[in-house]
Amino acid sequence: MTPPFADPDDVVRRLDEVDYLADEGTATALFLATALGRPLLLEGEPGVGKTAAAQALSGALGSPLIRLQCYEGLSAGEALYEWNYQRQVLAVRLAEARHETPHQADLFTEEFLHERPILRCVRHRGPRPPVLLVDEIDRADDEFEALLLEFLGEASVTIPELGTFRAETPPLVVLTSNRSRELHDALKRRCLYHWIDYPSPERAAAIVRRSVPGGSDPLISDATTLVGRLRRLDLDKAPGLAEAIDWVAALTALGVTELTAAAALRTLSTVAKTPDDRDAVQGVLAEVGTA
């Protein structure tokens, strides 16, 4: 298969066309993942653009995005496949009504199979492979990681009753993690890895400007600089890029074009997400315009 990107600069250019401003490191990681056909594990603090990177990759390539949102207790039936038990029971009853004895092999066929995101990726047929986003893998249980190993290593899923399904064209897989727990080495070995750091104020301003086109330049510049300053506080939830975008969007919606203490405090809830953080952030925002 021809690599979808010519080089990392091509990644930057094409992701820019879908409003994702990739830095050199992220663009190189995405280029290598697509060129080598390897899953990519993106880690970083919440709100730095990990999920958006996968979404932008899908948009840039014109590939369908299939998302698997992870959470504690996520099962194989929700991620890989499961059997339609209600239809199986109905089939048994119909057979009994006809005085027939249903065989187990008759009940575990394609007719009774429910595809979930990973099996859907493996069996996808189309001109372009899908992008599979396995979002926040660190929220799933340890055991769930083991379920992914065959798929990540071989782009295949084995269903005991039906055999092994292997993707004709391996999907492009992006896993994200906020590092709420350490992932297993076996999973990491199957993936390329990239850490997305907070953007510089200048780059953050460029990203926010793209996301909130109605925001004034002075407002965006001051807000992104101040968000960078807030991250240096000892907060429960440091504001990320997503909070910066929300903040500028909220200020712009209120008709604010220049950041003032009154406007900043009025929109405090977009950047402070706990009572303790609210107190700490409030003190900084009250100083806006006094320097």
GROMACS .gro file of C-alpha atoms in nm:
model
  291
    1MET     CA    1   0.000   0.000   0.000
    2THR     CA    2   0.129   0.346  -0.090
    3PRO     CA    3   0.192   0.557   0.223
    4PRO     CA    4  -0.081   0.820   0.252
    5PHE     CA    5   0.168   1.100   0.326
    6ALA     CA    6   0.486   1.195   0.139
    7ASP     CA    7   0.671   1.313   0.450
    8PRO     CA    8   0.606   1.489   0.785
    9ASP     CA    9   0.573   1.825   0.609
   10ASP     CA   10   0.293   1.673   0.403
   11VAL     CA   11   0.124   1.569   0.729
   12VAL     CA   12   0.149   1.925   0.861
   13ARG     CA   13   0.003   2.067   0.540
   14ARG     CA   14  -0.287   1.825   0.508
   15LEU     CA   15  -0.381   1.837   0.874
   16ASP     CA   16  -0.373   2.215   0.849
   17GLU     CA   17  -0.639   2.185   0.578
   18VAL     CA   18  -0.870   2.026   0.837
   19ASP     CA   19  -0.780   2.287   1.102
   20TYR     CA   20  -0.537   2.080   1.307
   21LEU     CA   21  -0.204   2.254   1.353
   22ALA     CA   22   0.043   1.973   1.414
   23ASP     CA   23   0.388   2.043   1.554
   24GLU     CA   24   0.692   1.873   1.402
   25GLY     CA   25   0.699   1.591   1.657
   26THR     CA   26   0.333   1.499   1.622
   27ALA     CA   27   0.351   1.521   1.242
   28THR     CA   28   0.654   1.292   1.235
   29ALA     CA   29   0.485   1.041   1.465
   30LEU     CA   30   0.173   1.033   1.246
   31PHE     CA   31   0.383   1.003   0.931
   32LEU     CA   32   0.580   0.709   1.067
   33ALA     CA   33   0.268   0.534   1.200
   34THR     CA   34   0.099   0.554   0.860
   35ALA     CA   35   0.415   0.474   0.660
   36LEU     CA   36   0.508   0.173   0.873
   37GLY     CA   37   0.154   0.056   0.936
   38ARG     CA   38   0.203   0.060   1.313
   39PRO     CA   39  -0.045   0.166   1.584
   40LEU     CA   40   0.043   0.497   1.745
   41LEU     CA   41   0.013   0.557   2.119
   42LEU     CA   42  -0.031   0.926   2.199
   43GLU     CA   43   0.015   1.033   2.558
   44GLY     CA   44  -0.008   1.375   2.715
   45GLU     CA   45  -0.200   1.581   2.965
   46PRO     CA   46  -0.576   1.607   2.906
   47GLY     CA   47  -0.668   1.870   2.653
   48VAL     CA   48  -0.349   1.884   2.446
   49GLY     CA   49  -0.508   1.752   2.127
   50LYS     CA   50  -0.456   1.374   2.131
   51THR     CA   51  -0.811   1.283   2.033
   52ALA     CA   52  -0.823   1.570   1.787
   53ALA     CA   53  -0.510   1.435   1.617
   54ALA     CA   54  -0.688   1.109   1.532
   55GLN     CA   55  -0.996   1.295   1.417
   56ALA     CA   56  -0.783   1.522   1.200
   57LEU     CA   57  -0.598   1.222   1.054
   58SER     CA   58  -0.933   1.076   0.951
   59GLY     CA   59  -1.042   1.404   0.799
   60ALA     CA   60  -0.715   1.461   0.612
   61LEU     CA   61  -0.723   1.115   0.457
   62GLY     CA   62  -1.095   1.103   0.390
   63SER     CA   63  -1.107   0.781   0.592
   64PRO     CA   64  -1.397   0.677   0.815
   65LEU     CA   65  -1.332   0.734   1.185
   66ILE     CA   66  -1.432   0.449   1.415
   67ARG     CA   67  -1.408   0.543   1.782
   68LEU     CA   68  -1.381   0.314   2.083
   69GLN     CA   69  -1.418   0.515   2.404
   70CYS     CA   70  -1.258   0.323   2.689
   71TYR     CA   71  -1.384   0.307   3.045
   72GLU     CA   72  -1.351   0.083   3.349
   73GLY     CA   73  -1.530  -0.244   3.289
   74LEU     CA   74  -1.515  -0.226   2.907
   75SER     CA   75  -1.566  -0.580   2.781
   76ALA     CA   76  -1.470  -0.774   2.471
   77GLY     CA   77  -1.835  -0.781   2.374
   78GLU     CA   78  -1.843  -0.403   2.357
   79ALA     CA   79  -1.508  -0.362   2.182
   80LEU     CA   80  -1.466  -0.666   1.954
   81TYR     CA   81  -1.788  -0.852   1.888
   82GLU     CA   82  -2.077  -1.023   2.062
   83TRP     CA   83  -2.351  -1.267   1.980
   84ASN     CA   84  -2.711  -1.162   1.945
   85TYR     CA   85  -2.855  -1.382   2.219
   86GLN     CA   86  -3.211  -1.267   2.165
   87ARG     CA   87  -3.203  -1.377   1.802
   88GLN     CA   88  -3.036  -1.702   1.904
   89VAL     CA   89  -3.311  -1.775   2.157
   90LEU     CA   90  -3.575  -1.693   1.897
   91ALA     CA   91  -3.407  -1.927   1.649
   92VAL     CA   92  -3.409  -2.207   1.908
   93ARG     CA   93  -3.779  -2.157   1.978
   94LEU     CA   94  -3.866  -2.154   1.609
   95ALA     CA   95  -3.670  -2.475   1.560
   96GLU     CA   96  -3.848  -2.636   1.853
   97ALA     CA   97  -4.184  -2.526   1.710
   98ARG     CA   98  -4.090  -2.713   1.392
   99HIS     CA   99  -3.994  -3.017   1.603
  100GLU     CA  100  -3.631  -2.973   1.502
  101THR     CA  101  -3.320  -2.991   1.717
  102PRO     CA  102  -3.104  -2.680   1.668
  103HIS     CA  103  -2.733  -2.744   1.649
  104GLN     CA  104  -2.488  -2.517   1.827
  105ALA     CA  105  -2.304  -2.455   1.500
  106ASP     CA  106  -2.624  -2.313   1.353
  107LEU     CA  107  -2.646  -2.052   1.630
  108PHE     CA  108  -2.294  -1.911   1.599
  109THR     CA  109  -2.294  -1.785   1.244
  110GLU     CA  110  -2.270  -1.447   1.074
  111GLU     CA  111  -2.646  -1.416   1.109
  112PHE     CA  112  -2.613  -1.381   1.485
  113LEU     CA  113  -2.291  -1.180   1.500
  114HIS     CA  114  -2.280  -0.818   1.619
  115GLU     CA  115  -1.973  -0.626   1.500
  116ARG     CA  116  -1.822  -0.388   1.753
  117PRO     CA  117  -1.562  -0.121   1.667
  118ILE     CA  118  -1.253  -0.341   1.639
  119LEU     CA  119  -1.414  -0.620   1.434
  120ARG     CA  120  -1.579  -0.351   1.222
  121CYS     CA  121  -1.233  -0.213   1.144
  122VAL     CA  122  -1.095  -0.555   1.056
  123ARG     CA  123  -1.382  -0.633   0.820
  124HIS     CA  124  -1.401  -0.285   0.668
  125ARG     CA  125  -1.405  -0.283   0.291
  126GLY     CA  126  -1.353   0.038   0.104
  127PRO     CA  127  -1.102   0.245  -0.090
  128ARG     CA  128  -0.938   0.373   0.229
  129PRO     CA  129  -0.865   0.200   0.559
  130PRO     CA  130  -1.053   0.337   0.858
  131VAL     CA  131  -0.890   0.530   1.140
  132LEU     CA  132  -0.958   0.354   1.469
  133LEU     CA  133  -0.941   0.582   1.773
  134VAL     CA  134  -0.899   0.384   2.096
  135ASP     CA  135  -0.956   0.678   2.325
  136GLU     CA  136  -0.825   0.691   2.682
  137ILE     CA  137  -0.700   0.332   2.692
  138ASP     CA  138  -0.570   0.402   3.045
  139ARG     CA  139  -0.932   0.414   3.168
  140ALA     CA  140  -0.993   0.049   3.071
  141ASP     CA  141  -0.896  -0.243   3.293
  142ASP     CA  142  -0.559  -0.412   3.263
  143GLU     CA  143  -0.727  -0.720   3.121
  144PHE     CA  144  -0.872  -0.523   2.834
  145GLU     CA  145  -0.526  -0.444   2.705
  146ALA     CA  146  -0.464  -0.817   2.656
  147LEU     CA  147  -0.771  -0.834   2.432
  148LEU     CA  148  -0.611  -0.579   2.201
  149LEU     CA  149  -0.279  -0.751   2.151
  150GLU     CA  150  -0.378  -0.978   1.861
  151PHE     CA  151  -0.547  -0.690   1.685
  152LEU     CA  152  -0.261  -0.443   1.739
  153GLY     CA  153   0.004  -0.694   1.635
  154GLU     CA  154  -0.164  -0.870   1.344
  155ALA     CA  155  -0.468  -0.658   1.251
  156SER     CA  156  -0.682  -0.963   1.314
  157VAL     CA  157  -0.956  -1.084   1.547
  158THR     CA  158  -1.022  -1.447   1.631
  159ILE     CA  159  -1.376  -1.562   1.699
  160PRO     CA  160  -1.357  -1.921   1.830
  161GLU     CA  161  -1.677  -2.029   1.653
  162LEU     CA  162  -1.592  -1.868   1.316
  163GLY     CA  163  -1.214  -1.848   1.293
  164THR     CA  164  -0.971  -1.562   1.245
  165PHE     CA  165  -1.060  -1.246   1.053
  166ARG     CA  166  -0.765  -1.050   0.918
  167ALA     CA  167  -0.792  -0.700   0.774
  168GLU     CA  168  -0.733  -0.676   0.399
  169THR     CA  169  -0.584  -0.333   0.461
  170PRO     CA  170  -0.479  -0.274   0.823
  171PRO     CA  171  -0.666   0.015   0.981
  172LEU     CA  172  -0.476   0.320   1.105
  173VAL     CA  173  -0.489   0.291   1.483
  174VAL     CA  174  -0.439   0.577   1.728
  175LEU     CA  175  -0.453   0.505   2.100
  176THR     CA  176  -0.463   0.789   2.351
  177SER     CA  177  -0.374   0.788   2.719
  178ASN     CA  178  -0.372   1.051   2.991
  179ARG     CA  179  -0.131   0.837   3.196
  180SER     CA  180  -0.381   0.781   3.476
  181ARG     CA  181  -0.208   0.442   3.504
  182GLU     CA  182   0.093   0.273   3.348
  183LEU     CA  183   0.018   0.067   3.038
  184HIS     CA  184   0.158  -0.283   2.989
  185ASP     CA  185   0.488  -0.327   2.808
  186ALA     CA  186   0.326  -0.576   2.569
  187LEU     CA  187   0.089  -0.309   2.443
  188LYS     CA  188   0.364  -0.049   2.418
  189ARG     CA  189   0.582  -0.286   2.216
  190ARG     CA  190   0.316  -0.306   1.949
  191CYS     CA  191   0.286   0.070   1.916
  192LEU     CA  192   0.492   0.368   1.815
  193TYR     CA  193   0.488   0.627   2.090
  194HIS     CA  194   0.465   1.004   2.104
  195TRP     CA  195   0.416   1.245   2.393
  196ILE     CA  196   0.218   1.559   2.307
  197ASP     CA  197   0.322   1.847   2.530
  198TYR     CA  198   0.137   2.168   2.597
  199PRO     CA  199   0.188   2.407   2.304
  200SER     CA  200   0.383   2.728   2.347
  201PRO     CA  201   0.167   3.040   2.397
  202GLU     CA  202   0.236   3.143   2.037
  203ARG     CA  203   0.134   2.808   1.894
  204ALA     CA  204  -0.162   2.786   2.133
  205ALA     CA  205  -0.275   3.126   2.005
  206ALA     CA  206  -0.257   3.002   1.647
  207ILE     CA  207  -0.464   2.695   1.736
  208VAL     CA  208  -0.723   2.896   1.928
  209ARG     CA  209  -0.744   3.146   1.644
  210ARG     CA  210  -0.828   2.861   1.409
  211SER     CA  211  -1.089   2.719   1.649
  212VAL     CA  212  -1.249   3.053   1.739
  213PRO     CA  213  -1.227   3.259   1.420
  214GLY     CA  214  -1.441   3.534   1.571
  215GLY     CA  215  -1.198   3.596   1.859
  216SER     CA  216  -0.991   3.914   1.851
  217ASP     CA  217  -0.613   3.880   1.827
  218PRO     CA  218  -0.541   4.073   2.151
  219LEU     CA  219  -0.794   3.860   2.339
  220ILE     CA  220  -0.651   3.533   2.204
  221SER     CA  221  -0.293   3.638   2.276
  222ASP     CA  222  -0.366   3.746   2.634
  223ALA     CA  223  -0.585   3.445   2.711
  224THR     CA  224  -0.338   3.184   2.585
  225THR     CA  225  -0.051   3.353   2.767
  226LEU     CA  226  -0.253   3.357   3.087
  227VAL     CA  227  -0.353   2.991   3.048
  228GLY     CA  228   0.018   2.908   3.028
  229ARG     CA  229   0.069   3.099   3.351
  230LEU     CA  230  -0.221   2.918   3.520
  231ARG     CA  231  -0.061   2.582   3.438
  232ARG     CA  232   0.232   2.672   3.662
  233LEU     CA  233  -0.005   2.686   3.961
  234ASP     CA  234  -0.056   2.376   4.176
  235LEU     CA  235  -0.399   2.294   4.033
  236ASP     CA  236  -0.608   1.977   4.050
  237LYS     CA  237  -0.686   2.017   3.679
  238ALA     CA  238  -0.445   2.233   3.487
  239PRO     CA  239  -0.618   2.407   3.194
  240GLY     CA  240  -0.526   2.256   2.860
  241LEU     CA  241  -0.573   2.366   2.505
  242ALA     CA  242  -0.939   2.266   2.518
  243GLU     CA  243  -0.996   2.502   2.813
  244ALA     CA  244  -0.816   2.784   2.632
  245ILE     CA  245  -1.046   2.738   2.333
  246ASP     CA  246  -1.352   2.727   2.558
  247TRP     CA  247  -1.239   3.039   2.740
  248VAL     CA  248  -1.184   3.247   2.428
  249ALA     CA  249  -1.509   3.117   2.279
  250ALA     CA  250  -1.697   3.217   2.596
  251LEU     CA  251  -1.539   3.562   2.607
  252THR     CA  252  -1.610   3.615   2.239
  253ALA     CA  253  -1.971   3.506   2.284
  254LEU     CA  254  -2.002   3.775   2.551
  255GLY     CA  255  -1.870   4.037   2.310
  256VAL     CA  256  -1.531   4.070   2.482
  257THR     CA  257  -1.245   4.177   2.256
  258GLU     CA  258  -0.980   4.260   2.518
  259LEU     CA  259  -0.915   4.066   2.835
  260THR     CA  260  -1.001   4.246   3.157
  261ALA     CA  261  -1.019   4.123   3.515
  262ALA     CA  262  -1.397   4.159   3.517
  263ALA     CA  263  -1.439   3.958   3.196
  264ALA     CA  264  -1.189   3.696   3.308
  265LEU     CA  265  -1.360   3.644   3.643
  266ARG     CA  266  -1.699   3.631   3.473
  267THR     CA  267  -1.584   3.334   3.267
  268LEU     CA  268  -1.383   3.166   3.541
  269SER     CA  269  -1.575   2.839   3.506
  270THR     CA  270  -1.420   2.766   3.167
  271VAL     CA  271  -1.067   2.734   3.308
  272ALA     CA  272  -1.120   2.625   3.672
  273LYS     CA  273  -1.291   2.289   3.723
  274THR     CA  274  -1.270   2.229   4.101
  275PRO     CA  275  -1.349   2.449   4.405
  276ASP     CA  276  -0.981   2.458   4.507
  277ASP     CA  277  -0.871   2.549   4.155
  278ARG     CA  278  -1.137   2.816   4.141
  279ASP     CA  279  -0.987   2.989   4.445
  280ALA     CA  280  -0.634   2.967   4.307
  281VAL     CA  281  -0.725   3.080   3.955
  282GLN     CA  282  -0.950   3.357   4.084
  283GLY     CA  283  -0.652   3.525   4.251
  284VAL     CA  284  -0.456   3.531   3.925
  285LEU     CA  285  -0.745   3.648   3.709
  286ALA     CA  286  -0.818   3.933   3.950
  287GLU     CA  287  -0.474   4.074   3.863
  288VAL     CA  288  -0.545   4.093   3.488
  289GLY     CA  289  -0.474   4.442   3.364
  290THR     CA  290  -0.302   4.557   3.684
  291ALA     CA  291   0.054   4.482   3.573
   0.00000   0.00000   0.00000
